[in-house]
Amino acid sequence: MSKIGIIMGSTSDMPVMQEAIDILASFGIETEVDIVSAHRTPDKLFDYGKNAHNRDIAVIIAGAGGAAHLPGMIASLSPLPVIGVPVKSSNSIDGWDSVLSILQMPGGVPVATVALNGAKNAGILAAQILGSSDLKILQKIVDYKEGLKQKVIEGAKKIK
């Protein structure tokens, strides 16, 4: 079974990115987690981007704060789909620099972008990508979405 690569620019991004790890674990999807800094470890970034598909990774989730070059650089190097998670970091301009750095990619280098600190949604999107060709994962997504619906229905009953 394919796995999801989860990378981030520094260990300070881990509290946000943990949500992707957790949701993917709940779907029974294996992850490979690593720190890959676009600015401090460029050789590692190039190696990861060029070789992730050779390690049975099917989708890459890349979280980054500040200038947030990691998702776009990985997307420029890898044939795999990349989901960018903008992280509101201590050196961030209220997170907008990260959002725009990941969102505004040039034509030919797509990065799917989720909300600021939206690692959980990145994990769900990665699972949906895998689920498009794996019926077991697809059923887990269907069940998850049914659970969301039931929570809303139950919550509505409590206010009546």
Coordinates of C-alpha atoms in Angstrom, one line a residue:
M1 CA 0.0 0.0 0.0
S2 CA 1.2 3.5 -0.8
K3 CA 2.1 5.9 2.0
I4 CA 1.9 9.6 2.5
G5 CA 5.0 11.7 2.9
I6 CA 4.6 14.4 5.5
I7 CA 7.4 17.0 5.6
M8 CA 7.8 20.3 7.3
G9 CA 10.4 23.1 7.5
S10 CA 11.3 22.7 11.2
T11 CA 10.3 20.9 14.3
S12 CA 8.3 23.9 15.4
D13 CA 5.7 23.0 12.6
M14 CA 5.1 19.6 14.2
P15 CA 2.1 20.6 16.5
V16 CA 0.2 21.7 13.3
M17 CA 1.4 18.8 11.1
Q18 CA 0.5 16.2 13.8
E19 CA -3.1 16.7 12.8
A20 CA -2.4 15.2 9.4
I21 CA -0.5 12.3 10.9
D22 CA -3.3 11.6 13.3
I23 CA -6.2 11.7 10.7
L24 CA -4.2 9.5 8.3
A25 CA -3.5 7.0 11.2
S26 CA -7.2 6.9 11.9
F27 CA -7.7 5.8 8.2
G28 CA -5.0 3.2 8.6
I29 CA -2.7 5.0 6.1
E30 CA 1.1 4.8 6.7
T31 CA 3.0 8.0 6.8
E32 CA 6.7 8.9 6.5
V33 CA 7.5 12.1 8.5
D34 CA 10.6 14.2 8.1
I35 CA 12.0 17.7 8.5
V36 CA 13.1 19.1 5.2
S37 CA 14.0 22.8 5.2
A38 CA 13.9 24.5 1.9
H39 CA 16.5 27.1 3.1
R40 CA 18.6 25.2 5.6
T41 CA 18.8 21.8 4.0
P42 CA 18.5 22.4 0.2
D43 CA 20.4 19.2 -0.7
K44 CA 18.0 17.1 1.4
L45 CA 15.0 18.9 -0.3
F46 CA 16.3 18.1 -3.7
D47 CA 16.9 14.5 -2.8
Y48 CA 13.4 14.1 -1.2
G49 CA 11.6 15.8 -4.1
K50 CA 13.4 13.7 -6.8
N51 CA 13.1 10.4 -5.0
A52 CA 10.0 10.3 -2.8
H53 CA 8.1 8.4 -5.6
N54 CA 10.7 5.7 -5.5
R55 CA 9.9 5.0 -1.8
D56 CA 6.2 4.1 -2.4
I57 CA 5.0 7.6 -1.4
A58 CA 1.9 8.5 -3.3
V59 CA 1.2 12.0 -2.0
I60 CA 3.3 14.6 -0.2
I61 CA 2.0 16.9 2.4
A62 CA 4.4 19.8 3.0
G63 CA 3.9 22.3 5.8
A64 CA 5.9 25.5 6.0
G65 CA 5.7 28.9 7.7
G66 CA 7.1 32.3 6.9
A67 CA 8.2 32.5 3.2
A68 CA 7.0 28.9 2.9
H69 CA 9.0 27.8 -0.1
L70 CA 9.0 24.0 0.8
P71 CA 5.7 23.0 -0.8
G72 CA 6.4 24.7 -4.1
M73 CA 10.0 23.6 -4.3
I74 CA 9.0 20.0 -3.6
A75 CA 6.3 20.3 -6.3
S76 CA 8.8 21.6 -8.8
L77 CA 11.0 18.5 -8.3
S78 CA 8.5 15.7 -7.7
P79 CA 6.0 14.0 -10.1
L80 CA 3.7 13.4 -7.0
P81 CA 0.7 15.5 -6.0
V82 CA 1.8 18.0 -3.3
I83 CA -0.6 19.4 -0.7
G84 CA 0.7 22.6 1.0
V85 CA -0.1 23.5 4.6
P86 CA 0.6 27.1 5.4
V87 CA 1.8 27.3 9.0
K88 CA 1.4 30.4 11.1
S89 CA 4.8 30.7 12.6
S90 CA 6.7 33.1 14.9
N91 CA 8.3 34.8 11.9
S92 CA 5.0 35.0 10.0
I93 CA 3.0 38.0 8.9
D94 CA -0.1 36.7 10.6
G95 CA 0.2 33.7 8.3
W96 CA -0.6 35.5 5.1
D97 CA 2.9 35.3 3.8
S98 CA 2.7 31.5 4.2
V99 CA -0.7 31.2 2.6
L100 CA 0.3 33.4 -0.4
S101 CA 3.7 31.7 -0.9
I102 CA 2.0 28.3 -1.2
L103 CA -1.1 29.4 -3.0
Q104 CA 0.4 31.6 -5.8
M105 CA 2.3 29.0 -7.7
P106 CA 3.2 29.5 -11.4
G107 CA 1.5 27.6 -14.1
G108 CA 2.8 24.0 -14.5
V109 CA 3.8 23.6 -10.8
P110 CA 0.5 23.0 -8.9
V111 CA 0.3 22.8 -5.1
A112 CA -3.1 22.0 -3.6
T113 CA -3.4 24.4 -0.7
V114 CA -5.4 24.1 2.5
A115 CA -6.3 26.7 5.1
L116 CA -3.7 28.2 7.5
N117 CA -2.8 25.5 10.0
G118 CA -5.1 23.1 8.0
A119 CA -3.1 20.0 8.3
K120 CA -6.1 17.8 9.2
N121 CA -7.7 18.8 5.9
A122 CA -4.5 18.1 4.1
G123 CA -4.5 14.6 5.6
I124 CA -8.1 14.0 4.5
L125 CA -7.4 15.3 1.0
A126 CA -4.4 13.0 0.7
A127 CA -6.6 10.0 1.9
Q128 CA -9.2 11.0 -0.8
I129 CA -6.5 11.0 -3.4
L130 CA -5.4 7.5 -2.4
G131 CA -9.1 6.5 -2.1
S132 CA -9.7 7.3 -5.7
S133 CA -7.9 4.0 -6.6
D134 CA -8.2 2.1 -3.3
L135 CA -11.7 0.9 -2.4
K136 CA -10.8 0.2 1.3
I137 CA -9.6 3.7 1.8
L138 CA -12.5 5.1 -0.1
Q139 CA -14.9 3.3 2.2
K140 CA -13.1 4.8 5.2
I141 CA -13.6 8.3 3.8
V142 CA -17.3 7.6 3.2
D143 CA -17.6 6.4 6.8
Y144 CA -15.7 9.4 8.1
K145 CA -18.0 11.8 6.2
E146 CA -21.1 9.9 7.4
G147 CA -19.7 10.4 10.9
L148 CA -19.4 14.2 10.3
K149 CA -23.0 14.2 9.2
Q150 CA -24.2 12.3 12.3
K151 CA -22.4 14.8 14.6
V152 CA -24.3 17.7 13.0
I153 CA -27.6 15.8 13.3
E154 CA -26.9 15.0 16.9
G155 CA -25.9 18.6 17.7
A156 CA -29.1 19.9 16.1
K157 CA -31.2 17.6 18.3
K158 CA -29.6 19.1 21.4
I159 CA -30.6 22.6 20.6
K160 CA -34.3 21.7 20.0

